[in-house]
Amino acid sequence: MTQSIVVQVGQCGNQVGCRFWDLVLREHAHVNQMGVYDEALSSFFRNVDQRCHCLVPNITENQVYLCACLQAVLVDMEEGVLAEILQGPLRSLFSSTQLISDVSGSGNNWAVGHHTYGLVYREQIVDQVRKAAEHCDCLQCFFLIHSMGGGTGSGLGTFVLKLLEDEFPEVCRIVTSVYPTAEDDVITSPYNSVLAMKELTEHADCVLPVDNQSLVDIVGKIQHMSNTGKLGCAIKKDCTIISGQGGVVKVEKPFDAMNNIVANLLLNITSSARFEGSLNMDLNEIAMNLVPFPRLHYLVSSLTPLYTLADVNIPPRRLDQMFSDAFSKEHQLIRADPKHNLYLACALMLRGNVQLSDLRRNIERLRPTLPFVPWNQEGWKTSLCSVPPVCHTHSLLALANNTCVKSTFFELRECFVKLYRRKAHLHHYLAVDGMELAEFNEALSSISALIEEYTHLESPLMPNAPRLTIAT
Amino acid sequence: MSTDMSVVSLQLGQCGNQIGHELFSVISDDSSGPNRKYKQCSDERFFYETSTGGLVARSVLVDMEPKVISQAIAKASKSGRWRYGDKAHFSQKQGSGNNWANGFCVHGPHHEEAVEDLVRMEMERCDRLAGIFTMMSVAGGTGSGVGTYITQRLRDLYPNSFILNQVTWPYGAGEVIVQNYNSVLTLSHLYQLSDAILVHENDTVHKICSRLMNIKHISISDVNKVIAHQLASVLQPAYTADSTCHYSTNPIGELLSSLVCHPEYKLLSLCNIPQMSSTSLAYSVFNWPGLLKHLRQMLIASTRMEEGIDWTVSSPSAVTSGGEGATNSRHKSFNLSLANLLILRGKDVSTAVTDGFKDPALYVPWLKTENSFSTWTSPVAFNGYEKSATLVSNSQSLLKPLDSIVRKAWNMFASRAYIHQYTKFGISEEDFLDSFTAVEQIISSYTHL
């Protein structure tokens, strides 16, 4: 069993991260009735000495875990979010040294996050990560969670990314990045995002971009379904997807529903590595299968089904619907339409009561409708994990490397250029020690080159290269 | 009274371990039914007895991550009839990530000593060794990459032992995106190391499950059970040409000498009929002429399951001199064989007439027919089927799927997609080109039979 370490940076990163811990605990509690520290738990938690005096929160009435401690490092340059965590019910899962914080925040300035705080906290962050890594038998993956639009998550987060690559080059780095919407209230978010993009392109193995707008839409859809109360669409009360009900954190806060979705994404990606199944998929297989060219590592994700239906026995039609939904643009976690762009590769990660034949039938069915790049016409990676998410009988996570991401990057670049042309707000960045104008230019070329690479793949290729011939 | 030879099995990677477990289960079930005449021989071949009287499989389980091996070991113990050796497995914490290069260049060399030790222990435990039988898939990273590396090591360490590699080819419409690269790399290397490569294709087995066995919700376990059934029908004791009054003691050696006449041709395919659900089986009656007629047509029309057989394909009229005449009169889908081995098990097997398979038109003209065709028999009903017939073929039937694998791999290679993942671990573009050349050579050899 391999271990992963989560590094959550910034306000968004920490909120999503905490939601994730909540869900993971609940999932393991559901599966692991005895509350014993088992292999599956070891992927994210380490077992602490039994003499440790901190109590672990009760997940449901009868279950208490042995003392477990998260393999995580929590970073924020403002006190608010971390302070809440320290007082919240998850507090006993962290030791205070795992939290690295400062007081004044980054002021939505990438340069402050990256250069100023990066310099100051470098040692401390490396120390904490190293400590967590030492406790791991076999460290496979770092999960970095942050947002792109602000200052800490974006600036310090990408600094940490580079650091992880320098200190632990062999360990896979999977980054979950929350991209700002076009109407984001942070004016300089395009600067922050594009500056961060360059780092992601160069230092991450795999990026899972998530768009706030898409999350809002999806949450809205779920609320709508539950409010209209359609027959057969009743949403089970403690469904994992949008509510934390039944979890440790009881109070719902404004972004909670959206954060829940992102947390579910992480939950499902790691499910096959944590639990058993007939067709396992390890985390290192994600990059191997879905990243054909090193820089093109941005994966579009979709989670289905979002709603638990009241029916218990799901006839095949509903199951097939889950597969179809996975490719519809309404279910994607970024605003993109993969069906009308080109697929480079696609992974289907199934959980729960889904058989091989269901999977094969649906691949056969959907293949003709999805445009794949000519050199990877049947590029599917599949995995089956037998443990479903709590309250569902089955679920599907689809991860695709699709050229539709370029539209997100294109828009981002347009917003960036609009500001940059006028040199708006630049002085805030250039005033920071270590920040230079050249960085802006480099970031701009990086994202332009990336868009170009994706576009290039869409152009009609030369006819298939002739095969080698053997002299007879 | 001859001593029976034993087979040492090596289960590699997720697929290899799952299939291995099913294989030993089928063998154990088949041998243990009432009136089982070959239990002793079969037990000696595949198991050894411990001091407490339990049967332990002569098998080494290898995987780079522990989950599948743990499951296989647990399931075996639960059966109560046999189990795996306590120490006969090797696993690590982290898999090969579907990366052949990672398996072959990193994990293989890292762990070669440990695995070799385990294999040596099993081999030393055998009174007489029939050969090494490995099971792996070609699509992933461990079975294919580590499996190939280990085969290479075993070939170096035991140059005189037979090595038979069973490989599973993945579904054409992917399971692993880089499966075609991994397949080409595996096959090109194995071809030099192995004595014969016995191929199963997931697509074919899946069809058997859905159309013949009527399984509504096919699981991986169903697919593996069919593969295990087919393998067991070959490996369980039988009377052969060399061994007519007692069960053959040299099953792998005889298999290889019947089928692999020339090192350039060592790809073997399997057909087994009948295959049906147990409910249908209760109402079905079979006769040898019917079974053999179907099997023969399946051979020449290259269908590996008993449905949708193309009866328009026929063998050219009997040709005495071979050469031009034969090639011209052959139906374009006619499947030419180098050699066939028919294994018949069940009631009245002595009445079965196998002349249909002795037709020289079925075979390449440059081999004498008496060397091309052999039959093994056993009067014991196998695994619940009153009569069953298995055909192991060295023929052109794998050409189409192999060609398809190479075509897709080549197209991907032309755009250099995913190559950085392989070069990272030590497999260069040159290595890829070498492998492509080797597999194209195999295709060419079989095409121009």
JSON list of N, CA, C and O in Angstrom, two decimals, chain A residues 112-156:
[
{"chain": "A", "resi": 112, "resn": "VAL", "atom": "N", "xyz": [3.91, 38.17, -3.84]},
{"chain": "A", "resi": 112, "resn": "VAL", "atom": "CA", "xyz": [4.10, 38.10, -2.38]},
{"chain": "A", "resi": 112, "resn": "VAL", "atom": "C", "xyz": [4.09, 36.65, -1.93]},
{"chain": "A", "resi": 112, "resn": "VAL", "atom": "O", "xyz": [4.95, 36.21, -1.18]},
{"chain": "A", "resi": 113, "resn": "GLY", "atom": "N", "xyz": [3.11, 35.90, -2.43]},
{"chain": "A", "resi": 113, "resn": "GLY", "atom": "CA", "xyz": [3.02, 34.49, -2.04]},
{"chain": "A", "resi": 113, "resn": "GLY", "atom": "C", "xyz": [4.27, 33.73, -2.47]},
{"chain": "A", "resi": 113, "resn": "GLY", "atom": "O", "xyz": [4.86, 32.99, -1.69]},
{"chain": "A", "resi": 114, "resn": "HIS", "atom": "N", "xyz": [4.67, 33.93, -3.71]},
{"chain": "A", "resi": 114, "resn": "HIS", "atom": "CA", "xyz": [5.74, 33.13, -4.29]},
{"chain": "A", "resi": 114, "resn": "HIS", "atom": "C", "xyz": [7.12, 33.56, -3.79]},
{"chain": "A", "resi": 114, "resn": "HIS", "atom": "O", "xyz": [7.90, 32.75, -3.32]},
{"chain": "A", "resi": 115, "resn": "HIS", "atom": "N", "xyz": [7.39, 34.84, -3.91]},
{"chain": "A", "resi": 115, "resn": "HIS", "atom": "CA", "xyz": [8.75, 35.29, -3.59]},
{"chain": "A", "resi": 115, "resn": "HIS", "atom": "C", "xyz": [8.96, 35.61, -2.13]},
{"chain": "A", "resi": 115, "resn": "HIS", "atom": "O", "xyz": [9.90, 35.15, -1.52]},
{"chain": "A", "resi": 116, "resn": "THR", "atom": "N", "xyz": [8.05, 36.43, -1.58]},
{"chain": "A", "resi": 116, "resn": "THR", "atom": "CA", "xyz": [8.27, 36.86, -0.19]},
{"chain": "A", "resi": 116, "resn": "THR", "atom": "C", "xyz": [8.10, 35.70, 0.77]},
{"chain": "A", "resi": 116, "resn": "THR", "atom": "O", "xyz": [9.02, 35.32, 1.48]},
{"chain": "A", "resi": 117, "resn": "TYR", "atom": "N", "xyz": [6.89, 35.13, 0.78]},
{"chain": "A", "resi": 117, "resn": "TYR", "atom": "CA", "xyz": [6.65, 34.04, 1.75]},
{"chain": "A", "resi": 117, "resn": "TYR", "atom": "C", "xyz": [7.43, 32.79, 1.40]},
{"chain": "A", "resi": 117, "resn": "TYR", "atom": "O", "xyz": [7.82, 32.03, 2.27]},
{"chain": "A", "resi": 118, "resn": "GLY", "atom": "N", "xyz": [7.63, 32.59, 0.11]},
{"chain": "A", "resi": 118, "resn": "GLY", "atom": "CA", "xyz": [8.40, 31.41, -0.31]},
{"chain": "A", "resi": 118, "resn": "GLY", "atom": "C", "xyz": [9.75, 31.41, 0.38]},
{"chain": "A", "resi": 118, "resn": "GLY", "atom": "O", "xyz": [10.18, 30.43, 0.97]},
{"chain": "A", "resi": 119, "resn": "LEU", "atom": "N", "xyz": [10.42, 32.55, 0.30]},
{"chain": "A", "resi": 119, "resn": "LEU", "atom": "CA", "xyz": [11.74, 32.68, 0.90]},
{"chain": "A", "resi": 119, "resn": "LEU", "atom": "C", "xyz": [11.69, 32.44, 2.40]},
{"chain": "A", "resi": 119, "resn": "LEU", "atom": "O", "xyz": [12.48, 31.67, 2.95]},
{"chain": "A", "resi": 120, "resn": "VAL", "atom": "N", "xyz": [10.74, 33.09, 3.04]},
{"chain": "A", "resi": 120, "resn": "VAL", "atom": "CA", "xyz": [10.67, 33.03, 4.50]},
{"chain": "A", "resi": 120, "resn": "VAL", "atom": "C", "xyz": [10.36, 31.62, 5.00]},
{"chain": "A", "resi": 120, "resn": "VAL", "atom": "O", "xyz": [10.94, 31.15, 5.97]},
{"chain": "A", "resi": 121, "resn": "TYR", "atom": "N", "xyz": [9.42, 30.97, 4.37]},
{"chain": "A", "resi": 121, "resn": "TYR", "atom": "CA", "xyz": [8.94, 29.71, 4.92]},
{"chain": "A", "resi": 121, "resn": "TYR", "atom": "C", "xyz": [9.51, 28.47, 4.26]},
{"chain": "A", "resi": 121, "resn": "TYR", "atom": "O", "xyz": [9.11, 27.35, 4.59]},
{"chain": "A", "resi": 122, "resn": "ARG", "atom": "N", "xyz": [10.43, 28.64, 3.36]},
{"chain": "A", "resi": 122, "resn": "ARG", "atom": "CA", "xyz": [10.96, 27.49, 2.63]},
{"chain": "A", "resi": 122, "resn": "ARG", "atom": "C", "xyz": [11.42, 26.37, 3.56]},
{"chain": "A", "resi": 122, "resn": "ARG", "atom": "O", "xyz": [11.01, 25.22, 3.43]},
{"chain": "A", "resi": 123, "resn": "GLU", "atom": "N", "xyz": [12.29, 26.74, 4.48]},
{"chain": "A", "resi": 123, "resn": "GLU", "atom": "CA", "xyz": [12.85, 25.72, 5.39]},
{"chain": "A", "resi": 123, "resn": "GLU", "atom": "C", "xyz": [11.78, 24.97, 6.14]},
{"chain": "A", "resi": 123, "resn": "GLU", "atom": "O", "xyz": [11.79, 23.75, 6.22]},
{"chain": "A", "resi": 124, "resn": "GLN", "atom": "N", "xyz": [10.87, 25.76, 6.68]},
{"chain": "A", "resi": 124, "resn": "GLN", "atom": "CA", "xyz": [9.84, 25.16, 7.52]},
{"chain": "A", "resi": 124, "resn": "GLN", "atom": "C", "xyz": [8.97, 24.18, 6.72]},
{"chain": "A", "resi": 124, "resn": "GLN", "atom": "O", "xyz": [8.64, 23.09, 7.19]},
{"chain": "A", "resi": 125, "resn": "ILE", "atom": "N", "xyz": [8.63, 24.59, 5.50]},
{"chain": "A", "resi": 125, "resn": "ILE", "atom": "CA", "xyz": [7.79, 23.73, 4.68]},
{"chain": "A", "resi": 125, "resn": "ILE", "atom": "C", "xyz": [8.53, 22.45, 4.33]},
{"chain": "A", "resi": 125, "resn": "ILE", "atom": "O", "xyz": [7.99, 21.34, 4.45]},
{"chain": "A", "resi": 126, "resn": "VAL", "atom": "N", "xyz": [9.79, 22.61, 3.92]},
{"chain": "A", "resi": 126, "resn": "VAL", "atom": "CA", "xyz": [10.57, 21.41, 3.58]},
{"chain": "A", "resi": 126, "resn": "VAL", "atom": "C", "xyz": [10.65, 20.46, 4.78]},
{"chain": "A", "resi": 126, "resn": "VAL", "atom": "O", "xyz": [10.47, 19.26, 4.64]},
{"chain": "A", "resi": 127, "resn": "ASP", "atom": "N", "xyz": [10.89, 21.04, 5.94]},
{"chain": "A", "resi": 127, "resn": "ASP", "atom": "CA", "xyz": [10.96, 20.23, 7.16]},
{"chain": "A", "resi": 127, "resn": "ASP", "atom": "C", "xyz": [9.71, 19.42, 7.39]},
{"chain": "A", "resi": 127, "resn": "ASP", "atom": "O", "xyz": [9.75, 18.21, 7.63]},
{"chain": "A", "resi": 128, "resn": "GLN", "atom": "N", "xyz": [8.59, 20.12, 7.34]},
{"chain": "A", "resi": 128, "resn": "GLN", "atom": "CA", "xyz": [7.32, 19.45, 7.61]},
{"chain": "A", "resi": 128, "resn": "GLN", "atom": "C", "xyz": [7.04, 18.35, 6.60]},
{"chain": "A", "resi": 128, "resn": "GLN", "atom": "O", "xyz": [6.59, 17.26, 6.95]},
{"chain": "A", "resi": 129, "resn": "VAL", "atom": "N", "xyz": [7.29, 18.64, 5.34]},
{"chain": "A", "resi": 129, "resn": "VAL", "atom": "CA", "xyz": [7.04, 17.63, 4.31]},
{"chain": "A", "resi": 129, "resn": "VAL", "atom": "C", "xyz": [7.96, 16.44, 4.53]},
{"chain": "A", "resi": 129, "resn": "VAL", "atom": "O", "xyz": [7.55, 15.28, 4.44]},
{"chain": "A", "resi": 130, "resn": "ARG", "atom": "N", "xyz": [9.21, 16.75, 4.85]},
{"chain": "A", "resi": 130, "resn": "ARG", "atom": "CA", "xyz": [10.16, 15.65, 5.08]},
{"chain": "A", "resi": 130, "resn": "ARG", "atom": "C", "xyz": [9.73, 14.78, 6.23]},
{"chain": "A", "resi": 130, "resn": "ARG", "atom": "O", "xyz": [9.83, 13.56, 6.18]},
{"chain": "A", "resi": 131, "resn": "LYS", "atom": "N", "xyz": [9.27, 15.43, 7.30]},
{"chain": "A", "resi": 131, "resn": "LYS", "atom": "CA", "xyz": [8.83, 14.66, 8.45]},
{"chain": "A", "resi": 131, "resn": "LYS", "atom": "C", "xyz": [7.70, 13.73, 8.07]},
{"chain": "A", "resi": 131, "resn": "LYS", "atom": "O", "xyz": [7.68, 12.56, 8.42]},
{"chain": "A", "resi": 132, "resn": "ALA", "atom": "N", "xyz": [6.74, 14.26, 7.33]},
{"chain": "A", "resi": 132, "resn": "ALA", "atom": "CA", "xyz": [5.62, 13.43, 6.90]},
{"chain": "A", "resi": 132, "resn": "ALA", "atom": "C", "xyz": [6.12, 12.30, 6.01]},
{"chain": "A", "resi": 132, "resn": "ALA", "atom": "O", "xyz": [5.69, 11.15, 6.14]},
{"chain": "A", "resi": 133, "resn": "ALA", "atom": "N", "xyz": [7.07, 12.61, 5.14]},
{"chain": "A", "resi": 133, "resn": "ALA", "atom": "CA", "xyz": [7.57, 11.60, 4.21]},
{"chain": "A", "resi": 133, "resn": "ALA", "atom": "C", "xyz": [8.31, 10.48, 4.94]},
{"chain": "A", "resi": 133, "resn": "ALA", "atom": "O", "xyz": [8.25, 9.32, 4.56]},
{"chain": "A", "resi": 134, "resn": "GLU", "atom": "N", "xyz": [9.00, 10.85, 6.03]},
{"chain": "A", "resi": 134, "resn": "GLU", "atom": "CA", "xyz": [9.74, 9.83, 6.77]},
{"chain": "A", "resi": 134, "resn": "GLU", "atom": "C", "xyz": [8.84, 8.77, 7.36]},
{"chain": "A", "resi": 134, "resn": "GLU", "atom": "O", "xyz": [9.24, 7.64, 7.53]},
{"chain": "A", "resi": 135, "resn": "HIS", "atom": "N", "xyz": [7.63, 9.15, 7.66]},
{"chain": "A", "resi": 135, "resn": "HIS", "atom": "CA", "xyz": [6.72, 8.18, 8.25]},
{"chain": "A", "resi": 135, "resn": "HIS", "atom": "C", "xyz": [6.11, 7.27, 7.21]},
{"chain": "A", "resi": 135, "resn": "HIS", "atom": "O", "xyz": [5.39, 6.34, 7.55]},
{"chain": "A", "resi": 136, "resn": "CYS", "atom": "N", "xyz": [6.37, 7.54, 5.95]},
{"chain": "A", "resi": 136, "resn": "CYS", "atom": "CA", "xyz": [5.74, 6.75, 4.91]},
{"chain": "A", "resi": 136, "resn": "CYS", "atom": "C", "xyz": [6.64, 5.60, 4.50]},
{"chain": "A", "resi": 136, "resn": "CYS", "atom": "O", "xyz": [7.82, 5.79, 4.25]},
{"chain": "A", "resi": 137, "resn": "ASP", "atom": "N", "xyz": [6.06, 4.43, 4.41]},
{"chain": "A", "resi": 137, "resn": "ASP", "atom": "CA", "xyz": [6.77, 3.26, 3.93]},
{"chain": "A", "resi": 137, "resn": "ASP", "atom": "C", "xyz": [7.16, 3.44, 2.48]},
{"chain": "A", "resi": 137, "resn": "ASP", "atom": "O", "xyz": [8.25, 3.11, 2.06]},
{"chain": "A", "resi": 138, "resn": "CYS", "atom": "N", "xyz": [6.18, 3.89, 1.74]},
{"chain": "A", "resi": 138, "resn": "CYS", "atom": "CA", "xyz": [6.38, 4.03, 0.30]},
{"chain": "A", "resi": 138, "resn": "CYS", "atom": "C", "xyz": [5.56, 5.20, -0.20]},
{"chain": "A", "resi": 138, "resn": "CYS", "atom": "O", "xyz": [4.38, 5.08, -0.46]},
{"chain": "A", "resi": 139, "resn": "LEU", "atom": "N", "xyz": [6.20, 6.32, -0.29]},
{"chain": "A", "resi": 139, "resn": "LEU", "atom": "CA", "xyz": [5.50, 7.54, -0.67]},
{"chain": "A", "resi": 139, "resn": "LEU", "atom": "C", "xyz": [5.31, 7.58, -2.17]},
{"chain": "A", "resi": 139, "resn": "LEU", "atom": "O", "xyz": [6.28, 7.55, -2.93]},
{"chain": "A", "resi": 140, "resn": "GLN", "atom": "N", "xyz": [4.07, 7.62, -2.60]},
{"chain": "A", "resi": 140, "resn": "GLN", "atom": "CA", "xyz": [3.84, 7.57, -4.03]},
{"chain": "A", "resi": 140, "resn": "GLN", "atom": "C", "xyz": [3.50, 8.91, -4.63]},
{"chain": "A", "resi": 140, "resn": "GLN", "atom": "O", "xyz": [3.82, 9.19, -5.77]},
{"chain": "A", "resi": 141, "resn": "CYS", "atom": "N", "xyz": [2.78, 9.73, -3.84]},
{"chain": "A", "resi": 141, "resn": "CYS", "atom": "CA", "xyz": [2.18, 10.88, -4.49]},
{"chain": "A", "resi": 141, "resn": "CYS", "atom": "C", "xyz": [2.00, 12.07, -3.54]},
{"chain": "A", "resi": 141, "resn": "CYS", "atom": "O", "xyz": [1.70, 11.89, -2.36]},
{"chain": "A", "resi": 142, "resn": "PHE", "atom": "N", "xyz": [2.20, 13.26, -4.07]},
{"chain": "A", "resi": 142, "resn": "PHE", "atom": "CA", "xyz": [1.82, 14.48, -3.35]},
{"chain": "A", "resi": 142, "resn": "PHE", "atom": "C", "xyz": [0.55, 15.02, -3.98]},
{"chain": "A", "resi": 142, "resn": "PHE", "atom": "O", "xyz": [0.48, 15.16, -5.20]},
{"chain": "A", "resi": 143, "resn": "PHE", "atom": "N", "xyz": [-0.41, 15.36, -3.16]},
{"chain": "A", "resi": 143, "resn": "PHE", "atom": "CA", "xyz": [-1.60, 16.04, -3.67]},
{"chain": "A", "resi": 143, "resn": "PHE", "atom": "C", "xyz": [-1.51, 17.48, -3.22]},
{"chain": "A", "resi": 143, "resn": "PHE", "atom": "O", "xyz": [-1.52, 17.76, -2.02]},
{"chain": "A", "resi": 144, "resn": "LEU", "atom": "N", "xyz": [-1.44, 18.40, -4.16]},
{"chain": "A", "resi": 144, "resn": "LEU", "atom": "CA", "xyz": [-1.39, 19.81, -3.81]},
{"chain": "A", "resi": 144, "resn": "LEU", "atom": "C", "xyz": [-2.77, 20.39, -4.11]},
{"chain": "A", "resi": 144, "resn": "LEU", "atom": "O", "xyz": [-3.30, 20.18, -5.20]},
{"chain": "A", "resi": 145, "resn": "ILE", "atom": "N", "xyz": [-3.35, 21.07, -3.14]},
{"chain": "A", "resi": 145, "resn": "ILE", "atom": "CA", "xyz": [-4.66, 21.68, -3.38]},
{"chain": "A", "resi": 145, "resn": "ILE", "atom": "C", "xyz": [-4.54, 23.18, -3.19]},
{"chain": "A", "resi": 145, "resn": "ILE", "atom": "O", "xyz": [-4.05, 23.64, -2.15]},
{"chain": "A", "resi": 146, "resn": "HIS", "atom": "N", "xyz": [-4.99, 23.93, -4.17]},
{"chain": "A", "resi": 146, "resn": "HIS", "atom": "CA", "xyz": [-4.89, 25.40, -4.06]},
{"chain": "A", "resi": 146, "resn": "HIS", "atom": "C", "xyz": [-5.81, 26.05, -5.07]},
{"chain": "A", "resi": 146, "resn": "HIS", "atom": "O", "xyz": [-6.41, 25.39, -5.92]},
{"chain": "A", "resi": 147, "resn": "SER", "atom": "N", "xyz": [-5.92, 27.37, -4.96]},
{"chain": "A", "resi": 147, "resn": "SER", "atom": "CA", "xyz": [-6.65, 28.08, -6.01]},
{"chain": "A", "resi": 147, "resn": "SER", "atom": "C", "xyz": [-5.66, 28.94, -6.79]},
{"chain": "A", "resi": 147, "resn": "SER", "atom": "O", "xyz": [-4.56, 29.20, -6.31]},
{"chain": "A", "resi": 148, "resn": "MET", "atom": "N", "xyz": [-6.09, 29.34, -7.96]},
{"chain": "A", "resi": 148, "resn": "MET", "atom": "CA", "xyz": [-5.18, 30.03, -8.87]},
{"chain": "A", "resi": 148, "resn": "MET", "atom": "C", "xyz": [-5.30, 31.55, -8.79]},
{"chain": "A", "resi": 148, "resn": "MET", "atom": "O", "xyz": [-4.39, 32.28, -9.16]},
{"chain": "A", "resi": 149, "resn": "GLY", "atom": "N", "xyz": [-6.45, 32.01, -8.32]},
{"chain": "A", "resi": 149, "resn": "GLY", "atom": "CA", "xyz": [-6.74, 33.43, -8.48]},
{"chain": "A", "resi": 149, "resn": "GLY", "atom": "C", "xyz": [-6.18, 34.34, -7.39]},
{"chain": "A", "resi": 149, "resn": "GLY", "atom": "O", "xyz": [-6.03, 35.53, -7.60]},
{"chain": "A", "resi": 150, "resn": "GLY", "atom": "N", "xyz": [-5.85, 33.75, -6.24]},
{"chain": "A", "resi": 150, "resn": "GLY", "atom": "CA", "xyz": [-5.45, 34.59, -5.12]},
{"chain": "A", "resi": 150, "resn": "GLY", "atom": "C", "xyz": [-3.95, 34.78, -5.04]},
{"chain": "A", "resi": 150, "resn": "GLY", "atom": "O", "xyz": [-3.25, 34.75, -6.05]},
{"chain": "A", "resi": 151, "resn": "GLY", "atom": "N", "xyz": [-3.47, 34.97, -3.82]},
{"chain": "A", "resi": 151, "resn": "GLY", "atom": "CA", "xyz": [-2.05, 35.24, -3.66]},
{"chain": "A", "resi": 151, "resn": "GLY", "atom": "C", "xyz": [-1.31, 34.08, -3.01]},
{"chain": "A", "resi": 151, "resn": "GLY", "atom": "O", "xyz": [-0.26, 33.66, -3.47]},
{"chain": "A", "resi": 152, "resn": "THR", "atom": "N", "xyz": [-1.88, 33.56, -1.94]},
{"chain": "A", "resi": 152, "resn": "THR", "atom": "CA", "xyz": [-1.19, 32.48, -1.23]},
{"chain": "A", "resi": 152, "resn": "THR", "atom": "C", "xyz": [-1.27, 31.16, -1.98]},
{"chain": "A", "resi": 152, "resn": "THR", "atom": "O", "xyz": [-0.26, 30.56, -2.32]},
{"chain": "A", "resi": 153, "resn": "GLY", "atom": "N", "xyz": [-2.52, 30.72, -2.21]},
{"chain": "A", "resi": 153, "resn": "GLY", "atom": "CA", "xyz": [-2.68, 29.44, -2.90]},
{"chain": "A", "resi": 153, "resn": "GLY", "atom": "C", "xyz": [-1.93, 29.44, -4.20]},
{"chain": "A", "resi": 153, "resn": "GLY", "atom": "O", "xyz": [-1.21, 28.52, -4.55]},
{"chain": "A", "resi": 154, "resn": "SER", "atom": "N", "xyz": [-2.07, 30.53, -4.92]},
{"chain": "A", "resi": 154, "resn": "SER", "atom": "CA", "xyz": [-1.48, 30.62, -6.24]},
{"chain": "A", "resi": 154, "resn": "SER", "atom": "C", "xyz": [0.04, 30.80, -6.19]},
{"chain": "A", "resi": 154, "resn": "SER", "atom": "O", "xyz": [0.79, 30.03, -6.79]},
{"chain": "A", "resi": 155, "resn": "GLY", "atom": "N", "xyz": [0.49, 31.79, -5.42]},
{"chain": "A", "resi": 155, "resn": "GLY", "atom": "CA", "xyz": [1.92, 32.09, -5.40]},
{"chain": "A", "resi": 155, "resn": "GLY", "atom": "C", "xyz": [2.71, 31.12, -4.55]},
{"chain": "A", "resi": 155, "resn": "GLY", "atom": "O", "xyz": [3.63, 30.45, -5.01]},
{"chain": "A", "resi": 156, "resn": "LEU", "atom": "N", "xyz": [2.34, 31.03, -3.28]},
{"chain": "A", "resi": 156, "resn": "LEU", "atom": "CA", "xyz": [3.07, 30.13, -2.39]},
{"chain": "A", "resi": 156, "resn": "LEU", "atom": "C", "xyz": [2.83, 28.69, -2.79]},
{"chain": "A", "resi": 156, "resn": "LEU", "atom": "O", "xyz": [3.72, 27.84, -2.72]}
]
